[in-house]
Amino acid sequence: MHDQAQGLRNLVRRAQAQGQAAGRGTRILTVTSGKGGVGKSNFTLNFALALQRKGFKTLVFDADIGLANIDVLMGVSSQLSLYHLLKREKTIWDIVQTGHEGLLFIAGGSGFNDLIRLTEEQLDEFAEQVNELSGKVDFIIFDTGAGLSKETLKFIVAAQETIVVTTPEPTSITDAYAIVKMVHAMQSDVRFRLVVNRTADIAEGRHTADKIRMVAKKFLQLDIPVLGYVADDPHVSKAVKQQVPFTVAYPHCEAARSIERLASDFIAGQPPDESGEGAVKGFLNKMMRLFRP
Ligand SMILES: Nc1ncnc2c1ncn2[C@@H]1O[C@H](COP(=O)(O)OP(=O)(O)OP(=O)(O)O)[C@@H](O)[C@H]1O
Ligand SMILES: [Mg+2]
């Protein structure tokens, strides 16, 4: 009985994955926060791995300006990064690396600093190269830098969906709201979702999310759904020190179980309406407009 149900679930999952790769194309998400150090990179990496385990080919793009560290969390020393692509020394497929469980990622290096000062020609090249990923993966997830830098905001605005990570600390909550407010002011159709990281229990997660949701509703008339809560768990720090993603090093720890649940809910949710041109093209077109010198 159990085997049959499992088999069916796998079948549905595979069909969903194939449907997504063939029909809907690539979905682009950004993960961001107001305050730094709230767990964005750990969330991004482990959430991406969870999607991958559910049959969705996922690529993590380290877009943290200056402080790139997805490769460090993966324990991979990367010689090649976005920098080489921007310098036109390498193609996108040269700089895509494979991490744990076949997860694809692009290291940030110092490349994103350069993106700010790109010439029009380099920007075209960048778009052309990133467009290569369209249809080849189900998800591209950008781990953005914390804070309200202009570049980070442009990135978030260009993508269709953004996951805002906060912790229950008041400073993190205030800054999470600040970033929502700024993105909302730049472009009102970005889809936000909230993740509360490092929660003591569900009640704390709910309480934290309610605070942000209430102000967003009141002052921006914006409904921000909660994607989920991730437990505060000492295994996360342990895994970081080992340079292995925590869902790989400690798959049964509380934080890992939170991530798995959250990824299931994410997949079960409604994907955003896609514009006719496709998500990657749409993203790149918006990015070109926003970054053009
Ligand atoms: N769920 C968690 N439970 C316990 N500790 C956590 C959790 N998530 C993150 N941490 C701790 O917070 C640290 C910072 O996490 P991470 O590097 O993912 O944050 P970040 O938001 O990406 O930071 P930055 O803004 O500098 O990019 C981790 O090294 C870990 O020690
Ligand atoms: Mg980070």
PDB file of N, CA and C and ligand atoms in Angstrom, residues 36-42 64 146 197-198 230-233 236-237 240 255, ligand 1:
ATOM      1  N   GLY A  36      21.186  42.015   7.063  1.00  0.00           N
ATOM      2  CA  GLY A  36      22.118  40.965   6.658  1.00  0.00           C
ATOM      3  C   GLY A  36      22.202  39.857   7.698  1.00  0.00           C
ATOM      4  N   GLY A  37      22.736  38.726   7.274  1.00  0.00           N
ATOM      5  CA  GLY A  37      23.013  37.642   8.215  1.00  0.00           C
ATOM      6  C   GLY A  37      21.798  36.917   8.764  1.00  0.00           C
ATOM      7  N   VAL A  38      20.649  37.051   8.094  1.00  0.00           N
ATOM      8  CA  VAL A  38      19.439  36.397   8.618  1.00  0.00           C
ATOM      9  C   VAL A  38      19.282  34.952   8.130  1.00  0.00           C
ATOM     10  N   GLY A  39      20.153  34.541   7.217  1.00  0.00           N
ATOM     11  CA  GLY A  39      20.109  33.158   6.745  1.00  0.00           C
ATOM     12  C   GLY A  39      19.676  32.986   5.296  1.00  0.00           C
ATOM     13  N   LYS A  40      19.766  34.063   4.506  1.00  0.00           N
ATOM     14  CA  LYS A  40      19.372  33.994   3.087  1.00  0.00           C
ATOM     15  C   LYS A  40      20.121  32.931   2.316  1.00  0.00           C
ATOM     16  N   SER A  41      21.450  32.956   2.415  1.00  0.00           N
ATOM     17  CA  SER A  41      22.239  32.051   1.577  1.00  0.00           C
ATOM     18  C   SER A  41      22.000  30.598   1.972  1.00  0.00           C
ATOM     19  N   ASN A  42      21.922  30.347   3.265  1.00  0.00           N
ATOM     20  CA  ASN A  42      21.621  28.982   3.715  1.00  0.00           C
ATOM     21  C   ASN A  42      20.232  28.552   3.276  1.00  0.00           C
ATOM     22  N   ASP A  64      25.013  38.115  -4.667  1.00  0.00           N
ATOM     23  CA  ASP A  64      25.322  38.961  -3.514  1.00  0.00           C
ATOM     24  C   ASP A  64      26.501  39.850  -3.877  1.00  0.00           C
ATOM     25  N   ALA A 146      21.957  41.558   1.144  1.00  0.00           N
ATOM     26  CA  ALA A 146      20.999  42.169   2.054  1.00  0.00           C
ATOM     27  C   ALA A 146      20.952  43.665   1.791  1.00  0.00           C
ATOM     28  N   ASN A 197      12.901  32.783   9.424  1.00  0.00           N
ATOM     29  CA  ASN A 197      13.992  31.850   9.730  1.00  0.00           C
ATOM     30  C   ASN A 197      14.359  31.956  11.208  1.00  0.00           C
ATOM     31  N   ARG A 198      14.882  30.889  11.741  1.00  0.00           N
ATOM     32  CA  ARG A 198      15.372  30.831  13.124  1.00  0.00           C
ATOM     33  C   ARG A 198      14.268  31.001  14.158  1.00  0.00           C
ATOM     34  N   VAL A 230      11.321  28.394   9.348  1.00  0.00           N
ATOM     35  CA  VAL A 230      12.451  27.471   9.487  1.00  0.00           C
ATOM     36  C   VAL A 230      12.957  27.555  10.923  1.00  0.00           C
ATOM     37  N   ALA A 231      13.069  26.425  11.537  1.00  0.00           N
ATOM     38  CA  ALA A 231      13.455  26.372  12.948  1.00  0.00           C
ATOM     39  C   ALA A 231      14.880  26.865  13.178  1.00  0.00           C
ATOM     40  N   ASP A 232      15.063  27.486  14.315  1.00  0.00           N
ATOM     41  CA  ASP A 232      16.412  27.822  14.768  1.00  0.00           C
ATOM     42  C   ASP A 232      17.037  26.507  15.216  1.00  0.00           C
ATOM     43  N   ASP A 233      18.120  26.142  14.580  1.00  0.00           N
ATOM     44  CA  ASP A 233      18.631  24.796  14.774  1.00  0.00           C
ATOM     45  C   ASP A 233      20.165  24.829  14.752  1.00  0.00           C
ATOM     46  N   VAL A 236      22.476  23.940  11.692  1.00  0.00           N
ATOM     47  CA  VAL A 236      22.768  24.833  10.565  1.00  0.00           C
ATOM     48  C   VAL A 236      24.203  25.343  10.679  1.00  0.00           C
ATOM     49  N   SER A 237      24.532  25.864  11.837  1.00  0.00           N
ATOM     50  CA  SER A 237      25.878  26.392  12.047  1.00  0.00           C
ATOM     51  C   SER A 237      26.940  25.291  11.918  1.00  0.00           C
ATOM     52  N   VAL A 240      27.450  24.647   8.294  1.00  0.00           N
ATOM     53  CA  VAL A 240      28.189  25.756   7.667  1.00  0.00           C
ATOM     54  C   VAL A 240      29.683  25.554   7.910  1.00  0.00           C
ATOM     55  N   ALA A 255      15.642  21.962  11.120  1.00  0.00           N
ATOM     56  CA  ALA A 255      15.701  22.967  10.048  1.00  0.00           C
ATOM     57  C   ALA A 255      15.518  22.310   8.680  1.00  0.00           C
TER      58      ALA A 255
HETATM   59  N1  LIG B   1      17.771  28.203  10.747  1.00  0.00           N
HETATM   60  C1  LIG B   1      18.911  28.542  11.373  1.00  0.00           C
HETATM   61  N2  LIG B   1      19.197  28.065  12.610  1.00  0.00           N
HETATM   62  C2  LIG B   1      20.351  28.413  13.231  1.00  0.00           C
HETATM   63  N3  LIG B   1      21.280  29.197  12.707  1.00  0.00           N
HETATM   64  C3  LIG B   1      21.069  29.717  11.490  1.00  0.00           C
HETATM   65  C4  LIG B   1      19.888  29.414  10.742  1.00  0.00           C
HETATM   66  N4  LIG B   1      19.957  30.057   9.553  1.00  0.00           N
HETATM   67  C5  LIG B   1      21.119  30.732   9.567  1.00  0.00           C
HETATM   68  N5  LIG B   1      21.791  30.540  10.719  1.00  0.00           N
HETATM   69  C6  LIG B   1      23.096  31.122  11.108  1.00  0.00           C
HETATM   70  O1  LIG B   1      23.240  32.381  10.504  1.00  0.00           O
HETATM   71  C7  LIG B   1      24.466  32.455   9.787  1.00  0.00           C
HETATM   72  C8  LIG B   1      24.319  33.349   8.590  1.00  0.00           C
HETATM   73  O2  LIG B   1      23.567  32.703   7.596  1.00  0.00           O
HETATM   74  P1  LIG B   1      23.667  33.134   6.059  1.00  0.00           P
HETATM   75  O3  LIG B   1      25.065  33.285   5.635  1.00  0.00           O
HETATM   76  O4  LIG B   1      22.807  32.173   5.310  1.00  0.00           O
HETATM   77  O5  LIG B   1      22.962  34.559   6.138  1.00  0.00           O
HETATM   78  P2  LIG B   1      22.794  35.637   4.969  1.00  0.00           P
HETATM   79  O6  LIG B   1      21.481  36.285   5.196  1.00  0.00           O
HETATM   80  O7  LIG B   1      23.023  35.025   3.647  1.00  0.00           O
HETATM   81  O8  LIG B   1      23.978  36.646   5.302  1.00  0.00           O
HETATM   82  P3  LIG B   1      24.506  37.865   4.367  1.00  0.00           P
HETATM   83  O9  LIG B   1      23.488  38.953   4.533  1.00  0.00           O
HETATM   84  O10 LIG B   1      25.827  38.187   4.974  1.00  0.00           O
HETATM   85  O11 LIG B   1      24.579  37.348   2.971  1.00  0.00           O
HETATM   86  C9  LIG B   1      24.804  31.007   9.467  1.00  0.00           C
HETATM   87  O12 LIG B   1      26.182  30.831   9.310  1.00  0.00           O
HETATM   88  C10 LIG B   1      24.265  30.254  10.657  1.00  0.00           C
HETATM   89  O13 LIG B   1      25.222  30.225  11.693  1.00  0.00           O
END
